[in-house]
Tab-separated table of C-alpha atoms in Angstrom:
chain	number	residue	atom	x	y	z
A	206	UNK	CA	125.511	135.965	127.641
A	207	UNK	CA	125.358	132.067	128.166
A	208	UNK	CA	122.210	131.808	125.856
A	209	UNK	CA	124.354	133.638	122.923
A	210	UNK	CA	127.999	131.310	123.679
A	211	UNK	CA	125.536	127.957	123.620
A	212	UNK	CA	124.279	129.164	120.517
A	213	UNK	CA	127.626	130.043	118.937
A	214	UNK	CA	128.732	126.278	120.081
A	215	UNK	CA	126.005	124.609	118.863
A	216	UNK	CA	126.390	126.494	115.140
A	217	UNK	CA	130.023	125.146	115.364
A	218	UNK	CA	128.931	122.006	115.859
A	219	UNK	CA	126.649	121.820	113.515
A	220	UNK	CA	129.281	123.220	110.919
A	221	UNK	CA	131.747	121.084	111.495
A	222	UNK	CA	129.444	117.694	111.304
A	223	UNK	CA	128.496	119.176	108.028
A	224	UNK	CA	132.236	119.519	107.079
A	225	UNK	CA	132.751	115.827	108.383
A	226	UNK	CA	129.943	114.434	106.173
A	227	UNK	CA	129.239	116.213	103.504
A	228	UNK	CA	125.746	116.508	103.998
A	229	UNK	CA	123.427	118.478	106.170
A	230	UNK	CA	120.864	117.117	107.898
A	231	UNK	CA	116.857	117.963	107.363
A	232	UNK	CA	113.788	117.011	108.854
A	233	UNK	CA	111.847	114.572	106.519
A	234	UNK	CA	115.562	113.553	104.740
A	235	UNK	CA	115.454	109.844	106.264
A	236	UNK	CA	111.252	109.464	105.713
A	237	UNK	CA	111.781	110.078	101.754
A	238	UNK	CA	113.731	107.575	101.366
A	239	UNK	CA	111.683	105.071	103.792
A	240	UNK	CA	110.957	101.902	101.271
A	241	UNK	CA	107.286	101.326	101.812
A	242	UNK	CA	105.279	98.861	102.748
A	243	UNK	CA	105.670	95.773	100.670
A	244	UNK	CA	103.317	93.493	102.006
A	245	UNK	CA	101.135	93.389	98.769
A	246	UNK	CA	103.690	93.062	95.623
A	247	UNK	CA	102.345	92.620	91.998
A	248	UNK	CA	104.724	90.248	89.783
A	249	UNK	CA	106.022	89.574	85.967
A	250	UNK	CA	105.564	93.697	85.646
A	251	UNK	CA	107.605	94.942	82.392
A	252	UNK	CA	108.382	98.010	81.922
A	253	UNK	CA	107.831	99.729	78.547
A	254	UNK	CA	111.020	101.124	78.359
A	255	UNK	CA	114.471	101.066	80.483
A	256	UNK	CA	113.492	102.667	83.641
A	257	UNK	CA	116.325	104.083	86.019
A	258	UNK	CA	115.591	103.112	89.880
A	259	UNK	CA	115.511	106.002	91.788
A	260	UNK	CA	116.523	106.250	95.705
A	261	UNK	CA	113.430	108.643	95.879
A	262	UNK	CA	110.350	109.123	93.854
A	263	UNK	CA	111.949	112.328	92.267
A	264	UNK	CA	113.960	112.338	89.118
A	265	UNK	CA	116.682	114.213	90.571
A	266	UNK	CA	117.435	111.683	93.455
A	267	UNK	CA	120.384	109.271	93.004
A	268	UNK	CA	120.010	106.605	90.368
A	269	UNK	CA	120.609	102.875	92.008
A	270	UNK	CA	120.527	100.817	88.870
A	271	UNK	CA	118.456	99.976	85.965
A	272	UNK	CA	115.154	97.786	85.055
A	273	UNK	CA	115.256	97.003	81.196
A	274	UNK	CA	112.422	97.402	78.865
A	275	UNK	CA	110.622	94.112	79.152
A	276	UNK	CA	112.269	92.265	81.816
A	277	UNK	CA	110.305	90.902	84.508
A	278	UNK	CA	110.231	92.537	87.967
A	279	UNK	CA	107.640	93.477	91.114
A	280	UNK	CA	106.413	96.433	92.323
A	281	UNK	CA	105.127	97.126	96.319
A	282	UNK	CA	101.030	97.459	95.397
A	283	UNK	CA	99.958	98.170	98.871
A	284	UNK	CA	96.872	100.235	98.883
A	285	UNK	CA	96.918	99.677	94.932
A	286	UNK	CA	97.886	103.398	94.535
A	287	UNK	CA	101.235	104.837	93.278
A	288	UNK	CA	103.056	107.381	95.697
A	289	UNK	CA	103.236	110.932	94.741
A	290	UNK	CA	106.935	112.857	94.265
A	291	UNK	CA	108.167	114.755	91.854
A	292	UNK	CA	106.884	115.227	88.218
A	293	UNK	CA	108.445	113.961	85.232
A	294	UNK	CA	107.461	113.101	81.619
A	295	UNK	CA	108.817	109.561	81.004
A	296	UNK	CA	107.196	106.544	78.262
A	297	UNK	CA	105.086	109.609	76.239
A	298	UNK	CA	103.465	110.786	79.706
A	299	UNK	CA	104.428	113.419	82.167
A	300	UNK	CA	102.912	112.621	85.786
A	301	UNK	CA	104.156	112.807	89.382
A	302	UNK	CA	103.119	108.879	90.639
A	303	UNK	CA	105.642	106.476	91.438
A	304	UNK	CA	106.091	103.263	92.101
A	305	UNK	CA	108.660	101.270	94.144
A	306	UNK	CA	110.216	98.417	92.736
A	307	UNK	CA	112.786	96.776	90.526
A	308	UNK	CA	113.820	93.463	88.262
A	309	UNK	CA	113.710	89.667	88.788
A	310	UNK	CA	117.649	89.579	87.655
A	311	UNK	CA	118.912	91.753	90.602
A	312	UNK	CA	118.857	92.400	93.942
A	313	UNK	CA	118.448	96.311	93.385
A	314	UNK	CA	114.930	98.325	93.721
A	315	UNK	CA	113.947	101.618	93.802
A	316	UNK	CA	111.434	104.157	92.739
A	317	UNK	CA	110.269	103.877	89.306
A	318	UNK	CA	107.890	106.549	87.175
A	319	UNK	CA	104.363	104.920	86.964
A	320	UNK	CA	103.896	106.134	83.243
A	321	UNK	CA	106.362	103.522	82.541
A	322	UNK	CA	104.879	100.224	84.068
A	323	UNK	CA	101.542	98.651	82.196
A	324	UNK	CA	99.253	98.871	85.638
């Protein structure tokens, strides 16, 4: 009987965080959004077109500001290789690499679709 009232509690618990926040906790939710390692950046990248920057490699993640077609910016290149995350079909390509990164002008980075950078 103990084992089946801790596990009632601990549902409630859990419930009511949820109701607090707004959000539910999952494994993995904080490690997708990790910025990686940025060690090794490549400079004066412009992007082909305006590029939103993305809070995760993944189209539908929250969209933290723009990079405008043209304007110099960096991207991390450690390991010269894009990270994989969702697909999309952005600058006349559909692919799943992305690249973390943002403008010169602004203090705001984020994930952007590879298609879109000239690398």
């Amino acid at each position: 009987m103990k084992l089946k009232s801790l596990g009632t509690a601990a549902t409630a618990v859990a419930l009511f965080a949820t109701a607090l926040t707004g959000t539910v906790a999952t494994a993995g939710t904080a490690a997708a959004a990790t910025k990686p390692d940025c060690s090794s950046a490549l400079t004066n990248v412009k992007p082909k077109a305006t590029v939103n920057l993305r809070s995760q490699p993944k189209t539908s993640s929250t969209a933290l500001g723009t990079w405008g077609k043209g304007k110099k910016g960096g991207i991390c290149f450690g390991g010269s290789k894009p990270v994989k995350g969702g697909s999309y079909t952005a600058c006349g390509k559909t692919s799943n690499k992305w690249y973390f990164g943002g403008p010169n002008s602004t203090s705001k980075e984020g994930w952007v679709p590879a298609t879109c950078l000239p690398i």
